[in-house]
Every structure is written in structure tokens, then in C-alpha cells.
Tab-separated table of C-alpha atoms and ligand atoms in Angstrom:
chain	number	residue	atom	x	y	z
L	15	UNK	CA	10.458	4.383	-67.425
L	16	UNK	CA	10.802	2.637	-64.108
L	17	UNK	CA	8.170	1.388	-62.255
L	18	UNK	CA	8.022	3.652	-59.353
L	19	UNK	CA	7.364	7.087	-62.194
L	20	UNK	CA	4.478	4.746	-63.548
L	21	UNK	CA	0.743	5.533	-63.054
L	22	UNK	CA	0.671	3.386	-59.918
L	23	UNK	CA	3.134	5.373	-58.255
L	24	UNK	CA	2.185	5.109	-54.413
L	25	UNK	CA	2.121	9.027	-52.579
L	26	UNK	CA	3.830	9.209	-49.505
L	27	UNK	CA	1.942	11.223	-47.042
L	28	UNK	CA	4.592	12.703	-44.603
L	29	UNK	CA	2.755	13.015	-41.018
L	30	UNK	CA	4.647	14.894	-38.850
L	31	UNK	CA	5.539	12.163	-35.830
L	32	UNK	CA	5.130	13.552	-32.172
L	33	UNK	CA	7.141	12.962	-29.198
L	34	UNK	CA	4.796	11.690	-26.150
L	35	UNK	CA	6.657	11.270	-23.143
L	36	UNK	CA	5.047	8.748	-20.380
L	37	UNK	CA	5.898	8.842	-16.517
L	38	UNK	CA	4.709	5.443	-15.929
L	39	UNK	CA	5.374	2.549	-13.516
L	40	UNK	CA	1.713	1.594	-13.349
L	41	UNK	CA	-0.305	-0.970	-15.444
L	42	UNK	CA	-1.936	1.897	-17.554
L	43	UNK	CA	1.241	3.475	-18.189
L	44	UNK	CA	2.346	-0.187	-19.789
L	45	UNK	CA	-1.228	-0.110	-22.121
L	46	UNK	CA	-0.934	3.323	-22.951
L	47	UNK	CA	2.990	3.329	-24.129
L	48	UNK	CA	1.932	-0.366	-25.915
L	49	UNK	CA	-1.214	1.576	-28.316
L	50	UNK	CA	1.260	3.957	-29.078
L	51	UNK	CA	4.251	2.296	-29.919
L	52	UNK	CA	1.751	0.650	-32.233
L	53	UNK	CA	1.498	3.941	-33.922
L	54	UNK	CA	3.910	5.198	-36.848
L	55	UNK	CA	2.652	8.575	-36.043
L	56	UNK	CA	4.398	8.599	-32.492
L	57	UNK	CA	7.172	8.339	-30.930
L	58	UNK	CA	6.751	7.009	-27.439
L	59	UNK	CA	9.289	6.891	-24.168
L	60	UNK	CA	8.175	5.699	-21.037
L	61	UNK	CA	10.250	7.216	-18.104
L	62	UNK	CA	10.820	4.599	-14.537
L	63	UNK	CA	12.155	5.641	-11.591
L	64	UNK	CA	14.320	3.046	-11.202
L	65	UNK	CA	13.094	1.550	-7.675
L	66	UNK	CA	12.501	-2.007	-9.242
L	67	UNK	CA	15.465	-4.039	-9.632
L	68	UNK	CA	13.618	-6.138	-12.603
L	69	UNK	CA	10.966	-3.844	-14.031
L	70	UNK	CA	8.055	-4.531	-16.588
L	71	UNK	CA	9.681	-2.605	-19.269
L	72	UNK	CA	6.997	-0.781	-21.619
L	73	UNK	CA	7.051	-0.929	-25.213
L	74	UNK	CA	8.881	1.415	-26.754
L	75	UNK	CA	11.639	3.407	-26.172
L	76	UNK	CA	12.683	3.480	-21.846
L	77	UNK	CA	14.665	6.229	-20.311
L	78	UNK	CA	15.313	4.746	-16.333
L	79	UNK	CA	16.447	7.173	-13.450
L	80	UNK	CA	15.217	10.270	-11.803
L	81	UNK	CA	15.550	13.525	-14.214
L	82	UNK	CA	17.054	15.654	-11.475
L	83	UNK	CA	14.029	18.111	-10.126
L	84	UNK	CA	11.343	20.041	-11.982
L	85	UNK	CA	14.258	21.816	-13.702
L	86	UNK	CA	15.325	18.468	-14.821
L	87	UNK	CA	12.608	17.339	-16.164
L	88	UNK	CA	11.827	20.838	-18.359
L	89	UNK	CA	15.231	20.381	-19.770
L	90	UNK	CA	14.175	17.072	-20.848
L	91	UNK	CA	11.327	17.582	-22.648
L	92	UNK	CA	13.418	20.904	-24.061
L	93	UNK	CA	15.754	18.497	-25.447
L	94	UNK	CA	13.893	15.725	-26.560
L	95	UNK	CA	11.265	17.688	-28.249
L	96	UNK	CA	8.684	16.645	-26.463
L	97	UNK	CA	5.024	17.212	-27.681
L	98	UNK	CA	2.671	15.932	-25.242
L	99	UNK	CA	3.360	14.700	-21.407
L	100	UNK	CA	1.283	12.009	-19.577
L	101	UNK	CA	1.937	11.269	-16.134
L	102	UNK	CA	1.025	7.715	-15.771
L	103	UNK	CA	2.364	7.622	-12.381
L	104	UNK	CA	0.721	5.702	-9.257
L	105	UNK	CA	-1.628	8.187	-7.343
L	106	UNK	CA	0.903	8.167	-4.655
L	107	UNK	CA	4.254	9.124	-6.607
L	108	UNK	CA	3.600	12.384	-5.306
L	109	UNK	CA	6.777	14.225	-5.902
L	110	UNK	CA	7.070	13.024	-9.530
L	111	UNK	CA	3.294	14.314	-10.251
L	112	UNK	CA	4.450	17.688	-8.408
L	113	UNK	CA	7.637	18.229	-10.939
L	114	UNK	CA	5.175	17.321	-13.961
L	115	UNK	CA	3.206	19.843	-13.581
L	116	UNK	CA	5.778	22.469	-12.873
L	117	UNK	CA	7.818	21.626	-16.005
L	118	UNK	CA	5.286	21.109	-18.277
L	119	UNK	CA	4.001	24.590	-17.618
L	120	UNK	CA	7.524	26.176	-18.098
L	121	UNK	CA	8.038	24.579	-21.447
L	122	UNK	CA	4.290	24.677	-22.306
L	123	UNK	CA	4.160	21.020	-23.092
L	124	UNK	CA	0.449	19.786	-23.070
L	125	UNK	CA	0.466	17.768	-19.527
L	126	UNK	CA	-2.290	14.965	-18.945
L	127	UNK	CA	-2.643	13.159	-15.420
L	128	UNK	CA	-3.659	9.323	-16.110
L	129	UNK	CA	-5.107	7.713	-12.840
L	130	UNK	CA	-7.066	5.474	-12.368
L	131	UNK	CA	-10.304	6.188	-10.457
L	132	UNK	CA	-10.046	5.466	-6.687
L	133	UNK	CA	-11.768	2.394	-5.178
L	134	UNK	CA	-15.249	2.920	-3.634
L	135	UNK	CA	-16.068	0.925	-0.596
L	136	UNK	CA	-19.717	-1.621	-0.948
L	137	UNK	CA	-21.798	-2.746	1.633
L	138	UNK	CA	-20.465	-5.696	3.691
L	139	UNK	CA	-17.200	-3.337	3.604
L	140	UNK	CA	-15.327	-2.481	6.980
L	141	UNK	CA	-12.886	0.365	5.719
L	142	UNK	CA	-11.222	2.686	7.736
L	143	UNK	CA	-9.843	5.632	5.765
L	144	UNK	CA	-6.261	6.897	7.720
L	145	UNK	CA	-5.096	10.641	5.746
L	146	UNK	CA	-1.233	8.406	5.724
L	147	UNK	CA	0.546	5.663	6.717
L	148	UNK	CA	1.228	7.400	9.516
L	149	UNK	CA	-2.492	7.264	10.460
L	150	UNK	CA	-2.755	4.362	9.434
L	151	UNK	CA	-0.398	3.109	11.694
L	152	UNK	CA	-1.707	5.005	14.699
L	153	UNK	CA	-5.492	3.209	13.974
L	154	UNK	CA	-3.888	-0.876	14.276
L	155	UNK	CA	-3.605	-1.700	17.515
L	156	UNK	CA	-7.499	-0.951	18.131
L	157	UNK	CA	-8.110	-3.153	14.958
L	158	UNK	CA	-5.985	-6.294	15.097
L	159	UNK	CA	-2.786	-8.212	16.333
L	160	UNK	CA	-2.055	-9.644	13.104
L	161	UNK	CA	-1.355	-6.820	9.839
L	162	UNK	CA	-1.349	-7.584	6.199
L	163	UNK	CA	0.694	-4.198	5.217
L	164	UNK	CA	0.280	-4.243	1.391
L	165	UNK	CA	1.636	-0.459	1.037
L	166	UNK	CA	4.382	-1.255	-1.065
L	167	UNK	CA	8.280	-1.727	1.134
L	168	UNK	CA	8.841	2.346	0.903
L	169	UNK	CA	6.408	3.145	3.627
L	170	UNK	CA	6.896	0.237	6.123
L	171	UNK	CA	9.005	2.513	8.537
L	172	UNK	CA	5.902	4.149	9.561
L	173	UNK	CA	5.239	0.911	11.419
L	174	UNK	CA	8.702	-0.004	12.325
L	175	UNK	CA	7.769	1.268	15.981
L	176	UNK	CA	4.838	-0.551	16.026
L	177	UNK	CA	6.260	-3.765	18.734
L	178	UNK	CA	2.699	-5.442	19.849
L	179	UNK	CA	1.868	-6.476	16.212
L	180	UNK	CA	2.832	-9.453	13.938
L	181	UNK	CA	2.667	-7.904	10.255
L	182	UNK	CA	3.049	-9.665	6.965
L	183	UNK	CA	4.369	-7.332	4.005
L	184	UNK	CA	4.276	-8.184	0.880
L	185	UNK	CA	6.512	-6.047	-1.604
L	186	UNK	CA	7.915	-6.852	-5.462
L	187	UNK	CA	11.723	-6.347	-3.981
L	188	UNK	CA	13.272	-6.736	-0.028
L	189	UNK	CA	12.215	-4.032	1.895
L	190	UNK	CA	14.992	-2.212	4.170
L	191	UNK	CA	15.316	-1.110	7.551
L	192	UNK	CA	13.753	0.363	9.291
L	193	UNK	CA	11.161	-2.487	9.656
L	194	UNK	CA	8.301	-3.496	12.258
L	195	UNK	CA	10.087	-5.882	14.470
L	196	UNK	CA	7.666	-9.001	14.319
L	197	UNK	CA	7.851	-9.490	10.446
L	198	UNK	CA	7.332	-11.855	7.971
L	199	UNK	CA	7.853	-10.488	4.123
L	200	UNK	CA	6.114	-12.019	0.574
L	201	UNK	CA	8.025	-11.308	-1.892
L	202	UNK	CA	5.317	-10.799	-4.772
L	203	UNK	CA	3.692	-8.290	-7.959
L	204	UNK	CA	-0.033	-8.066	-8.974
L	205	UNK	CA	-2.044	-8.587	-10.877
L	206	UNK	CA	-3.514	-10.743	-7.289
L	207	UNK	CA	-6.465	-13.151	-8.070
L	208	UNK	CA	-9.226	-13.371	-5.501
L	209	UNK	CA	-8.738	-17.107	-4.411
L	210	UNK	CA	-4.375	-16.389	-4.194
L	211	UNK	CA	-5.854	-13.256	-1.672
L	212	UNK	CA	-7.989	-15.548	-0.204
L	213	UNK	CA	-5.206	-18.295	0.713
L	214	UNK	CA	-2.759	-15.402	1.644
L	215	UNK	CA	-5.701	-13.849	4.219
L	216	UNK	CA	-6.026	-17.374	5.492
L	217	UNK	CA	-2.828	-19.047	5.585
L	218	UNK	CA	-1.041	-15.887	7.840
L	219	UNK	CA	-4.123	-15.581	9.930
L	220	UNK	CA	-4.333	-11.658	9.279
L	221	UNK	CA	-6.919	-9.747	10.637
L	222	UNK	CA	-6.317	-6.576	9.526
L	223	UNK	CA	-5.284	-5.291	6.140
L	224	UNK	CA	-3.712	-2.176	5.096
L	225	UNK	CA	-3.661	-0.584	1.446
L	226	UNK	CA	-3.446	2.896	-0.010
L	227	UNK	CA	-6.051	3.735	-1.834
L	228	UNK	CA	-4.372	2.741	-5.460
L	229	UNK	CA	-7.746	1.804	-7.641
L	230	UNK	CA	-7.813	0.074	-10.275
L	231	UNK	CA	-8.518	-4.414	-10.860
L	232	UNK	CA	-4.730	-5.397	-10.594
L	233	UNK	CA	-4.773	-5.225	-6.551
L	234	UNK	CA	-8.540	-5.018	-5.834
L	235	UNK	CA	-9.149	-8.819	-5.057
L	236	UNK	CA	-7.692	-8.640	-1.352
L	237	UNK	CA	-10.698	-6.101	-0.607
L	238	UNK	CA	-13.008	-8.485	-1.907
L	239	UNK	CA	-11.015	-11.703	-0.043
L	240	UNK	CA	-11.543	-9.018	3.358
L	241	UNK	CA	-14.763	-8.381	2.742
L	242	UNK	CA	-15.857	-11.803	2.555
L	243	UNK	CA	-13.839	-12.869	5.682
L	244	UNK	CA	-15.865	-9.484	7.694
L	245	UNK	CA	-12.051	-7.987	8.083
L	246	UNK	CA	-11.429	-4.321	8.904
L	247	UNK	CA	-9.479	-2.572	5.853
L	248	UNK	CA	-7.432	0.389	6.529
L	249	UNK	CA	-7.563	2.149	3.589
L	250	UNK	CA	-4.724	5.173	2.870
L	251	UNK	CA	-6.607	8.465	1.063
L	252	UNK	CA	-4.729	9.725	-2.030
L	253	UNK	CA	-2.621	13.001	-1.827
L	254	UNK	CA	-4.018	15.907	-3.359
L	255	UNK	CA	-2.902	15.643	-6.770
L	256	UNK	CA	-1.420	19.263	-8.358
L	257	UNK	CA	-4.330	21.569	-9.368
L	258	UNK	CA	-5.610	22.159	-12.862
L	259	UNK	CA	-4.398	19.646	-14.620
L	260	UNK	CA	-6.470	17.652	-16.436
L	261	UNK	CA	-7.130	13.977	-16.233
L	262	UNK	CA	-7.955	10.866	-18.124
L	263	UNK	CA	-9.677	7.613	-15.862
L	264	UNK	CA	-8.108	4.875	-18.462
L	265	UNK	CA	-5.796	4.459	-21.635
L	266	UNK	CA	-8.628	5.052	-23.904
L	267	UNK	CA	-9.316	8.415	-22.082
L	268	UNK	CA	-5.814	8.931	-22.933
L	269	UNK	CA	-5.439	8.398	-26.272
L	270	UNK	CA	-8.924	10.970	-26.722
L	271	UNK	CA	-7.138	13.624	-25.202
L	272	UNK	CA	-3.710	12.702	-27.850
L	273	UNK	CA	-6.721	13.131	-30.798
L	274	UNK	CA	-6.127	9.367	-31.114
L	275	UNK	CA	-9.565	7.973	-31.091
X	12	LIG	P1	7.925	10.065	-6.013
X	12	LIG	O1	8.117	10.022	-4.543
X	12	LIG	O2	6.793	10.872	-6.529
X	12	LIG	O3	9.238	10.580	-6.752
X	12	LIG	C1	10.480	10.744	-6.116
X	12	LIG	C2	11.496	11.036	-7.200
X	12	LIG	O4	11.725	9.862	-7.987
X	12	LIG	C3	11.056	12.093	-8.195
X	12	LIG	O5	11.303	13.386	-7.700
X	12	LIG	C4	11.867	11.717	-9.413
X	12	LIG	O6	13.216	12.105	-9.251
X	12	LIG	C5	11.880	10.217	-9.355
X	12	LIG	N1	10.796	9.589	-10.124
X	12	LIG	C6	9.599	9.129	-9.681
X	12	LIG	N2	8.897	8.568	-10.670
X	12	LIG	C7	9.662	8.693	-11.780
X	12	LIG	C8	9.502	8.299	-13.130
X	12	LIG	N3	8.373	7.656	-13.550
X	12	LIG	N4	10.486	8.579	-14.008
X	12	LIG	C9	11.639	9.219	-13.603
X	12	LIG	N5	11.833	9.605	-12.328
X	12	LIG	C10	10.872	9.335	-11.434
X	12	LIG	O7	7.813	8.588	-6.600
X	12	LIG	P2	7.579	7.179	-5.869
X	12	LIG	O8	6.304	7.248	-5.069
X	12	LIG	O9	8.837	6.765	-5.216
X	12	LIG	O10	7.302	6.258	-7.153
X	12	LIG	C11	8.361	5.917	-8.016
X	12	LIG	C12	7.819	5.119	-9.183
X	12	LIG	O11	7.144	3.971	-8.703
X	12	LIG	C13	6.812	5.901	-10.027
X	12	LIG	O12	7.123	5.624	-11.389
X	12	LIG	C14	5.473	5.318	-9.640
X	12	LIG	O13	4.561	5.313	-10.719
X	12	LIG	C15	5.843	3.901	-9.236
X	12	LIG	N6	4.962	3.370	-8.184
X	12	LIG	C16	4.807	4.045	-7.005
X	12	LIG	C17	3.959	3.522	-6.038
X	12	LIG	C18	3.716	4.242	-4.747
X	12	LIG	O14	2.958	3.719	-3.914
X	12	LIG	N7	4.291	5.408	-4.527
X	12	LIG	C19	3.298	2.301	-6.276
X	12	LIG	C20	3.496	1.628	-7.503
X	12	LIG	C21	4.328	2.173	-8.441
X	12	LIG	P3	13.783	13.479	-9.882
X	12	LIG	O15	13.237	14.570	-9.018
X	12	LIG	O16	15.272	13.309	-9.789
X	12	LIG	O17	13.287	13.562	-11.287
């Protein structure tokens, strides 16, 4: 008799391993694919758009590239046999968050929005809220002469007609035309610490700052390095997110709502 027909025979319990698909590019899209790849029970792909020419890839497995459309994206988790669908996406990727929801309803594929809760403004504060870059844009020249733009390079054409201002962008890759005229660019990805804010602030002489309203710690010490120097913060509201879908505030929110916790 071998060993493995003896009374210590170990039972293997077959648990049926699910497919979770992740639209990340955020921090908590990183965490949330890293607790599940840590999980025999799931399968885990994180999805990136591609923008960064040297991304932080997830753990897990990576898919990189647009999916072609809300059609696109159904046909995916068609194929793939996805079970459940988190979009991990920044509060901004609009467009991505919009096809989500649209294809997870036509393939009835559980959909979960993880973002991060927006940042809240404390006394000693001097925010402006602008509804877009646009707005935000329009508000500067009544602010300040000298613009910390920290809105990521996508959206600096809003200001490209702006010719008055010196701004200083700071963006992971190059930013590309068209740009404000007077501009200096810091090449540079979060997490920020509160005394690097503080020397940035300092060193460039800015006296206003511009951010979208992104939440979370990764990029929060510059509002605490403007606070502290009394300077006005224009701060970009989020877009509307698609209705009724519900959504988790962190990774362990997320997991909850997989039946992980
Ligand atoms: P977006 O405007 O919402 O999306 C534009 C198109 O890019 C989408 O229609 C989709 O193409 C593709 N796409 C976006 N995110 C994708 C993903 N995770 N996986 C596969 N395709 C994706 O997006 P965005 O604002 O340019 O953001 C792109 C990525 O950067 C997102 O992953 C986002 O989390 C990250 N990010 C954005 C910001 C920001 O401020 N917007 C900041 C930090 C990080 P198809 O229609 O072809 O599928």
C-alpha cells in the first residue's frame, strides 16, 4: 500500500478559483491586486492604460493597453471569464470608469468602484474649488504670478494660453505641447513627503498651487506644505462618477465586498 492510500491521506478541497479583474493605475489598485495575488483562491489581472512609459507593475498577472470601448471591455471579461470587476482607477480617469460600468452591466459581472475618499479642507486652509482645469485656469491670475500645476502633464494645455504666469509642473513622464509658455517641468512620482513639498514650495518661489482633488496620503503633503506657508490652493472637484455603482473607500473595503474578510 503506498503512502498516499494510507490513513493519513491528505483531502484536497477543490475551491473553485475566481477571475477578479482590476482597472488600476492608483496606489490602491497596487494593494488590492498584491492581497489577492496572495490568494490561491483568485486569480488576479490588473489592467494599465499604458500612459506611463515605466509603470509600477502590480502583482499578478498585467494586461497593458486600452480594451477598445465599452464593447471592448465586455468582450473581455466575456472571454476571460471574469467574475468580479473593480475599478481601481484615479477619480479622474473618467472615460475608463464610464465603460466599466456599461460593460459590466451587459455581461452582468459584479462591478465595484474603489476610490479613495476626497480630501477635506481644515482650518488655516485657503482652497479654491474650480469645477476643471479649465476653471482652474481662469481663477490664477487673481491668485498668483508664480503656479505649482501638480495636475498630472495630460491637462497642462488648459494653461498653455495662460502668458503672464511662470508655472512649475511636475509630472512622472515629459509633458507635450501644448504647454504654458513660461515653464519649468519636475520630472517626479509620489508618494511626496511633507519637508520634499516644503523645499519644492520654497525653492521655485510658488505662490499658488493647483491639484485635482485626488485624496488619499500619497500626494496630500503639498496641502499641508501650502497651508503652512498661508498659500491659496486651487483645488479641481471630481467628475461625477457613473450612478449606482457601489463603492469601497480602501483595499480592505474591497476585499469585504469580494467576501474576503
Ligand atoms: P480615461 O480618460 O478615463 O480613459 C481613456 C481611455 O484610456 C479609456 O477609454 C481606455 O481606453 C483607456 N484606459 C484608461 N484606463 C485604463 C486602464 N486602467 N486599463 C485599460 N485601459 C484604460 O483615463 P485617464 O484619465 O487617461 O487615466 C489613464 C490611467 O491613468 C488610469 O489607469 C488611471 O487610473 C491612471 N491615472 C489617471 C490620473 C488622472 O488624473 N486622470 C491620475 C493618476 C493615474 P479604451 O476605451 O480603448 O478601453
Amino acid at each position: 500500500m503506498s503512502e498516499a492510500d494510507g490513513p493519513h491521506r491528505v483531502a484536497i478541497r477543490h475551491v473553485p478559483v475566481r477571475h477578479v479583474l482590476i482597472l488600476g493605475g492608483t496606489t490602491e489598485g497596487r494593494r488590492l491586486a498584491a492581497d489577492l495575488a496572495a490568494d490561491p483562491a483568485v486569480r488576479v489581472t490588473s489592467s494599465l492604460a499604458g500612459r506611463v512609459a515605466e509603470p509600477r507593475l502590480p502583482a499578478g498577472q498585467v494586461r497593458i493597453g486600452g480594451f477598445g470601448g465599452p464593447a471592448g471591455l465586455a468582450a473581455w471579461l466575456r472571454e476571460q471569464h471574469v467574475d468580479a470587476l473593480i475599478d481601481a482607477t484615479h477619480p479622474f480617469a473618467e472615460s475608463i470608469s464610464r465603460n466599466a460600468a456599461l460593460a459590466a452591466a451587459e455581461v452582468h459581472v459584479p462591478l465595484l468602484a474603489l476610490r479613495r475618499p476626497s480630501w477635506v479642507p481644515v482650518p488655516g486652509d485657503d482652497w479654491h474649488s474650480a469645477g476643471s482645469l479649465a476653471e482652474a485656469a481662469e481663477a490664477l491670475p487673481g491668485l498668483g504670478r508664480r503656479i505649482f500645476l501638480t495636475t498630472g502633464r495630460q491637462g497642462l494645455a488648459a494653461f498653455a494660453h495662460l502668458t503672464g504666469l511662470h508655472f512649475l509642473a511636475r509630472s512622472v513622464d515629459a509633458p507635450e505641447a501644448p504647454l504654458p509658455p513660461d515653464l519649468d517641468v519636475l520630472l517626479d512620482r509620489g508618494p511626496f513627503t511633507l519637508d520634499g513639498e516644503r523645499a519644492v514650495l520654497r525653492e521655485h518661489r510658488i505662490d499658488v498651487l493647483v491639484t485635482k482633488d485626488s485624496g488619499g496620503a500619497a500626494t496630500a503633503p503639498k496641502l499641508t506644505a501650502a497651508r503652512e506657508l498661508g498659500l491659496p490652493v486651487v483645488v479641481v472637484r471630481r467628475p461625477t462618477p457613473p450612478p449606482g455603482i457601489p463603492s469601497a473607500p480602501d483595499v480592505a473595503a474591497a476585499l469585504a465586498w469580494l467576501g474576503l474578510l
